[in-house]
Amino acid sequence: GRPKGVLRSHRAELAGARIMSLECGFRHDDSILNNKPLFHIAQLQLQFLPFVQLGATNVMTRGFDIDETLGLVERERLTCLHGVPTQMVAMMQADLSKYDLGSLRCGFFGGQTLADDVTRKCAALFQDSFLNIYGSTEGLTLTACDYHRHPDKLGSVGRAASEMEVRILRPGAVEAGGLAAPGEVGELIARGPSLMTGYFGMPERTEAALKGGWYHSGDAAFADGGGFITVLGRMDHTIITGGENVHPSEVENLLFTHPGIADAAVVGLP
């Protein structure tokens, strides 16, 4: 479809950087590796700006190379590291014994979940925290889950991030008060100081996405009794088969448990 330009205020950008620092516990004496393009909102907003805001150190590279990444951790004594899931998997497949990675204290990822065994291995690499960050260009960090604090919640994206409100809207509900019951799948909605202003030149799309002051993500999710959220994927990616709703991520996560499967993608057949 047609790309959407997201309008974001300086106030929202600063709020998003602050929220990331609060969730991850970034400090002014931290250092982090930036090995992805700064035009991407995750690289800019999850890493670069929070460290500028704190007066911490950004170490810049032109791209991702696993040996360069691990070598820089050792040489620069990096304390924080972000990776998309494929980068985290690559790191766990590398020979980590060749490097001194003892300076690492905080790791975080986002975009999709990691297989449970990979999550455990990653968490063991970081001294203080290893977080799954869920968000979007429209809202930045919406939820976070630190697997050091919650080792029994692997696969969850956690609860609402600092200064944010998150709800699961019951299917068919039109108002933010129509909440799904624990375990019931619905649409994740959020509000807080880091939300976008709207979509450039798309007033109707903006009105639909920010209905009632809440950002309607279009993501299917459910919360357990403790409020920990699991995101299943896009609402419009749900596969209907045999009269049942099947979310691709549920099948993919089951496939990931097989030791002979490195990666998986589930799609519906016409």
Short mmCIF file of C-alpha atoms in Angstrom, two decimals:
data_model
loop_
_atom_site.label_atom_id
_atom_site.label_comp_id
_atom_site.label_asym_id
_atom_site.label_seq_id
_atom_site.Cartn_x
_atom_site.Cartn_y
_atom_site.Cartn_z
CA GLY A 1 0.00 0.00 0.00
CA ARG A 2 0.86 3.66 0.01
CA PRO A 3 3.56 4.56 2.58
CA LYS A 4 2.47 6.73 5.50
CA GLY A 5 4.57 9.68 6.64
CA VAL A 6 4.41 9.92 10.43
CA LEU A 7 4.40 13.44 11.92
CA ARG A 8 6.18 13.62 15.26
CA SER A 9 6.72 16.66 17.49
CA HIS A 10 9.97 17.48 19.27
CA ARG A 11 8.10 17.06 22.56
CA ALA A 12 7.09 13.51 21.59
CA GLU A 13 10.65 12.67 20.50
CA LEU A 14 12.09 13.84 23.81
CA ALA A 15 9.41 11.92 25.70
CA GLY A 16 10.20 8.77 23.74
CA ALA A 17 13.91 9.05 24.53
CA ARG A 18 13.15 9.61 28.20
CA ILE A 19 10.84 6.59 28.35
CA MET A 20 13.51 4.34 26.82
CA SER A 21 16.06 5.50 29.39
CA LEU A 22 13.62 4.83 32.22
CA GLU A 23 12.75 1.35 30.97
CA CYS A 24 16.31 0.25 30.25
CA GLY A 25 18.01 2.10 33.08
CA PHE A 26 20.45 3.91 30.79
CA ARG A 27 23.10 6.01 32.60
CA HIS A 28 25.35 8.88 31.61
CA ASP A 29 28.40 6.60 31.89
CA ASP A 30 26.93 4.01 29.49
CA SER A 31 28.11 3.37 25.93
CA ILE A 32 26.19 1.72 23.10
CA LEU A 33 26.90 0.50 19.57
CA ASN A 34 24.93 2.07 16.71
CA ASN A 35 25.27 -0.31 13.75
CA LYS A 36 21.98 0.31 11.95
CA PRO A 37 20.75 3.26 9.83
CA LEU A 38 19.74 6.35 11.79
CA PHE A 39 16.87 7.02 9.39
CA HIS A 40 15.09 4.09 11.05
CA ILE A 41 13.00 5.19 14.03
CA ALA A 42 14.19 2.31 16.23
CA GLN A 43 17.87 3.13 15.77
CA LEU A 44 17.31 6.85 16.20
CA GLN A 45 14.82 6.75 19.03
CA LEU A 46 15.70 3.61 20.99
CA GLN A 47 19.44 4.20 21.00
CA PHE A 48 20.89 7.38 19.60
CA LEU A 49 18.66 10.07 21.13
CA PRO A 50 18.42 8.59 24.65
CA PHE A 51 22.22 8.49 24.83
CA VAL A 52 22.53 12.06 23.52
CA GLN A 53 19.93 13.14 26.07
CA LEU A 54 21.94 11.56 28.91
CA GLY A 55 25.35 12.69 27.69
CA ALA A 56 26.29 9.03 27.24
CA THR A 57 28.43 7.56 24.43
CA ASN A 58 27.25 6.45 20.98
CA VAL A 59 29.78 4.34 19.06
CA MET A 60 28.95 4.50 15.33
CA THR A 61 29.62 1.94 12.58
CA ARG A 62 28.54 1.73 8.94
CA GLY A 63 26.67 -1.55 9.29
CA PHE A 64 26.33 -4.86 11.09
CA ASP A 65 29.11 -7.41 11.12
CA ILE A 66 29.10 -9.94 13.94
CA ASP A 67 32.87 -10.06 14.41
CA GLU A 68 33.15 -6.26 14.27
CA THR A 69 30.30 -5.94 16.75
CA LEU A 70 31.82 -8.31 19.29
CA GLY A 71 35.28 -6.82 18.76
CA LEU A 72 33.94 -3.32 19.46
CA VAL A 73 32.22 -4.51 22.63
CA GLU A 74 35.61 -5.71 23.87
CA ARG A 75 37.69 -2.77 22.62
CA GLU A 76 35.30 0.05 23.59
CA ARG A 77 34.03 -1.68 26.75
CA LEU A 78 30.46 -1.16 25.61
CA THR A 79 27.82 -1.49 28.30
CA CYS A 80 24.62 -1.62 26.21
CA LEU A 81 23.68 -3.42 23.01
CA HIS A 82 20.57 -3.41 20.87
CA GLY A 83 19.84 -5.92 18.14
CA VAL A 84 17.00 -6.96 15.90
CA PRO A 85 16.17 -10.66 16.40
CA THR A 86 18.33 -11.85 13.49
CA GLN A 87 21.32 -10.04 15.00
CA MET A 88 20.71 -11.57 18.41
CA VAL A 89 20.50 -15.03 16.84
CA ALA A 90 23.76 -14.39 14.94
CA MET A 91 25.44 -13.35 18.17
CA MET A 92 24.36 -16.54 19.93
CA GLN A 93 25.71 -18.60 17.01
CA ALA A 94 29.14 -16.90 17.14
CA ASP A 95 32.12 -18.11 19.17
CA LEU A 96 31.71 -15.76 22.11
CA SER A 97 34.69 -17.25 23.93
CA LYS A 98 37.01 -15.30 21.58
CA TYR A 99 35.89 -11.98 23.09
CA ASP A 100 35.78 -10.29 26.48
CA LEU A 101 32.14 -9.24 26.78
CA GLY A 102 32.15 -8.68 30.52
CA SER A 103 31.33 -4.97 30.19
CA LEU A 104 27.83 -5.64 28.83
CA ARG A 105 25.11 -4.90 31.35
CA CYS A 106 21.96 -4.05 29.32
CA GLY A 107 20.65 -5.65 26.14
CA PHE A 108 17.38 -5.12 24.32
CA PHE A 109 15.62 -6.12 21.12
CA GLY A 110 12.30 -5.69 19.35
CA GLY A 111 10.43 -6.31 16.13
CA GLN A 112 9.43 -9.88 16.92
CA THR A 113 9.93 -12.43 19.67
CA LEU A 114 12.95 -14.68 20.03
CA ALA A 115 12.82 -18.43 20.56
CA ASP A 116 12.90 -19.17 24.29
CA ASP A 117 16.32 -20.85 24.23
CA VAL A 118 17.85 -17.89 22.38
CA THR A 119 16.24 -15.49 24.86
CA ARG A 120 17.77 -17.36 27.81
CA LYS A 121 21.22 -17.37 26.22
CA CYS A 122 21.01 -13.64 25.44
CA ALA A 123 19.80 -12.80 28.95
CA ALA A 124 22.78 -14.63 30.44
CA LEU A 125 25.14 -12.40 28.44
CA PHE A 126 23.99 -9.15 30.09
CA GLN A 127 24.65 -8.44 33.75
CA ASP A 128 21.66 -6.25 34.64
CA SER A 129 18.83 -6.58 32.14
CA PHE A 130 17.67 -8.01 28.82
CA LEU A 131 14.48 -6.44 27.49
CA ASN A 132 11.92 -7.06 24.79
CA ILE A 133 10.76 -3.61 23.61
CA TYR A 134 7.47 -3.36 21.74
CA GLY A 135 6.55 -0.18 19.89
CA SER A 136 6.05 1.54 16.57
CA THR A 137 6.92 4.68 14.64
CA GLU A 138 3.56 6.09 15.68
CA GLY A 139 4.03 5.56 19.42
CA LEU A 140 7.69 4.62 20.05
CA THR A 141 8.11 2.44 23.16
CA LEU A 142 4.69 1.17 24.22
CA THR A 143 5.60 -1.83 26.42
CA ALA A 144 8.72 -3.47 27.80
CA CYS A 145 9.59 -6.76 29.47
CA ASP A 146 12.87 -7.36 31.29
CA TYR A 147 13.53 -11.10 31.23
CA HIS A 148 15.97 -10.81 34.14
CA ARG A 149 13.12 -9.66 36.34
CA HIS A 150 10.48 -11.86 34.70
CA PRO A 151 12.15 -15.10 33.48
CA ASP A 152 8.75 -16.82 33.46
CA LYS A 153 7.36 -14.37 30.86
CA LEU A 154 9.47 -15.34 27.82
CA GLY A 155 7.66 -14.33 24.64
CA SER A 156 5.73 -11.56 26.37
CA VAL A 157 6.34 -7.91 25.51
CA GLY A 158 5.56 -7.03 29.11
CA ARG A 159 3.38 -4.30 30.50
CA ALA A 160 2.90 -0.63 29.65
CA ALA A 161 6.13 1.36 29.52
CA SER A 162 6.76 4.32 31.83
CA GLU A 163 4.34 7.22 31.21
CA MET A 164 2.30 5.07 28.77
CA GLU A 165 -1.14 3.47 29.02
CA VAL A 166 -1.89 0.28 27.10
CA ARG A 167 -5.16 -1.62 26.72
CA ILE A 168 -6.44 -4.61 24.77
CA LEU A 169 -9.67 -3.68 23.00
CA ARG A 170 -12.28 -6.41 22.66
CA PRO A 171 -12.97 -7.42 19.04
CA GLY A 172 -15.80 -5.31 17.65
CA ALA A 173 -15.53 -2.69 20.41
CA VAL A 174 -15.48 0.89 19.15
CA GLU A 175 -14.56 2.69 22.37
CA ALA A 176 -11.46 2.38 24.56
CA GLY A 177 -13.67 1.16 27.43
CA GLY A 178 -14.50 -2.11 25.68
CA LEU A 179 -11.66 -4.07 27.26
CA ALA A 180 -10.85 -7.67 26.43
CA ALA A 181 -10.84 -10.20 29.26
CA PRO A 182 -7.53 -11.79 30.33
CA GLY A 183 -6.51 -14.25 27.64
CA GLU A 184 -8.95 -12.80 25.09
CA VAL A 185 -7.37 -11.66 21.83
CA GLY A 186 -8.08 -8.10 20.76
CA GLU A 187 -6.44 -4.99 19.35
CA LEU A 188 -3.65 -3.31 21.31
CA ILE A 189 -4.24 0.42 21.81
CA ALA A 190 -2.06 2.92 23.66
CA ARG A 191 -1.76 6.55 24.68
CA GLY A 192 0.94 8.69 26.22
CA PRO A 193 3.34 11.58 25.61
CA SER A 194 5.32 9.89 22.83
CA LEU A 195 2.43 9.44 20.37
CA MET A 196 2.60 10.88 16.87
CA THR A 197 0.72 13.99 15.77
CA GLY A 198 -0.72 12.16 12.77
CA TYR A 199 -0.06 10.92 9.25
CA PHE A 200 1.15 13.51 6.75
CA GLY A 201 -1.61 14.46 4.32
CA MET A 202 -3.90 11.66 5.52
CA PRO A 203 -6.54 13.18 7.84
CA GLU A 204 -8.89 10.20 7.59
CA ARG A 205 -6.16 7.68 8.41
CA THR A 206 -5.04 9.93 11.28
CA GLU A 207 -8.57 10.11 12.70
CA ALA A 208 -8.93 6.33 12.55
CA ALA A 209 -5.52 5.66 14.11
CA LEU A 210 -5.94 8.17 16.97
CA LYS A 211 -9.61 7.62 17.70
CA GLY A 212 -10.54 8.94 21.14
CA GLY A 213 -6.95 9.99 21.83
CA TRP A 214 -5.72 6.37 21.72
CA TYR A 215 -3.33 4.98 19.12
CA HIS A 216 -4.96 1.96 17.50
CA SER A 217 -2.01 -0.24 16.56
CA GLY A 218 -3.75 -2.84 14.41
CA ASP A 219 -1.83 -5.52 16.33
CA ALA A 220 -3.56 -8.58 17.74
CA ALA A 221 -2.61 -9.22 21.36
CA PHE A 222 -3.81 -10.57 24.68
CA ALA A 223 -2.92 -9.93 28.32
CA ASP A 224 -2.66 -12.48 31.11
CA GLY A 225 -4.06 -12.00 34.60
CA GLY A 226 -0.98 -10.01 35.63
CA GLY A 227 -1.26 -7.60 32.70
CA PHE A 228 1.66 -9.09 30.75
CA ILE A 229 0.95 -8.73 27.04
CA THR A 230 1.70 -11.14 24.21
CA VAL A 231 1.56 -9.73 20.66
CA LEU A 232 0.43 -12.24 18.04
CA GLY A 233 0.92 -10.15 14.91
CA ARG A 234 -1.18 -7.90 12.73
CA MET A 235 -4.96 -8.18 13.02
CA ASP A 236 -5.21 -8.48 9.23
CA HIS A 237 -2.63 -11.31 9.14
CA THR A 238 -4.92 -13.68 11.04
CA ILE A 239 -5.47 -16.94 9.13
CA ILE A 240 -8.99 -18.36 9.23
CA THR A 241 -8.98 -22.13 8.74
CA GLY A 242 -11.66 -24.63 9.70
CA GLY A 243 -13.63 -21.79 11.28
CA GLU A 244 -10.79 -21.00 13.69
CA ASN A 245 -8.58 -17.89 13.94
CA VAL A 246 -4.90 -18.85 13.70
CA HIS A 247 -2.21 -16.27 14.38
CA PRO A 248 1.01 -17.01 12.43
CA SER A 249 3.29 -16.15 15.35
CA GLU A 250 1.73 -18.88 17.51
CA VAL A 251 2.61 -21.54 14.93
CA GLU A 252 6.04 -20.00 14.29
CA ASN A 253 6.89 -20.00 18.00
CA LEU A 254 5.99 -23.69 18.20
CA LEU A 255 8.21 -24.44 15.20
CA PHE A 256 11.09 -22.57 16.86
CA THR A 257 11.09 -25.15 19.66
CA HIS A 258 12.36 -27.82 17.22
CA PRO A 259 16.19 -27.95 17.38
CA GLY A 260 16.44 -28.45 13.61
CA ILE A 261 14.59 -25.21 12.75
CA ALA A 262 16.57 -21.97 12.69
CA ASP A 263 13.82 -19.69 11.34
CA ALA A 264 10.21 -19.98 10.24
CA ALA A 265 7.44 -18.00 8.58
CA VAL A 266 3.79 -19.06 8.47
CA VAL A 267 1.38 -17.83 5.78
CA GLY A 268 -2.11 -18.82 4.73
CA LEU A 269 -2.76 -20.58 1.44
CA PRO A 270 -5.70 -19.44 -0.71
#
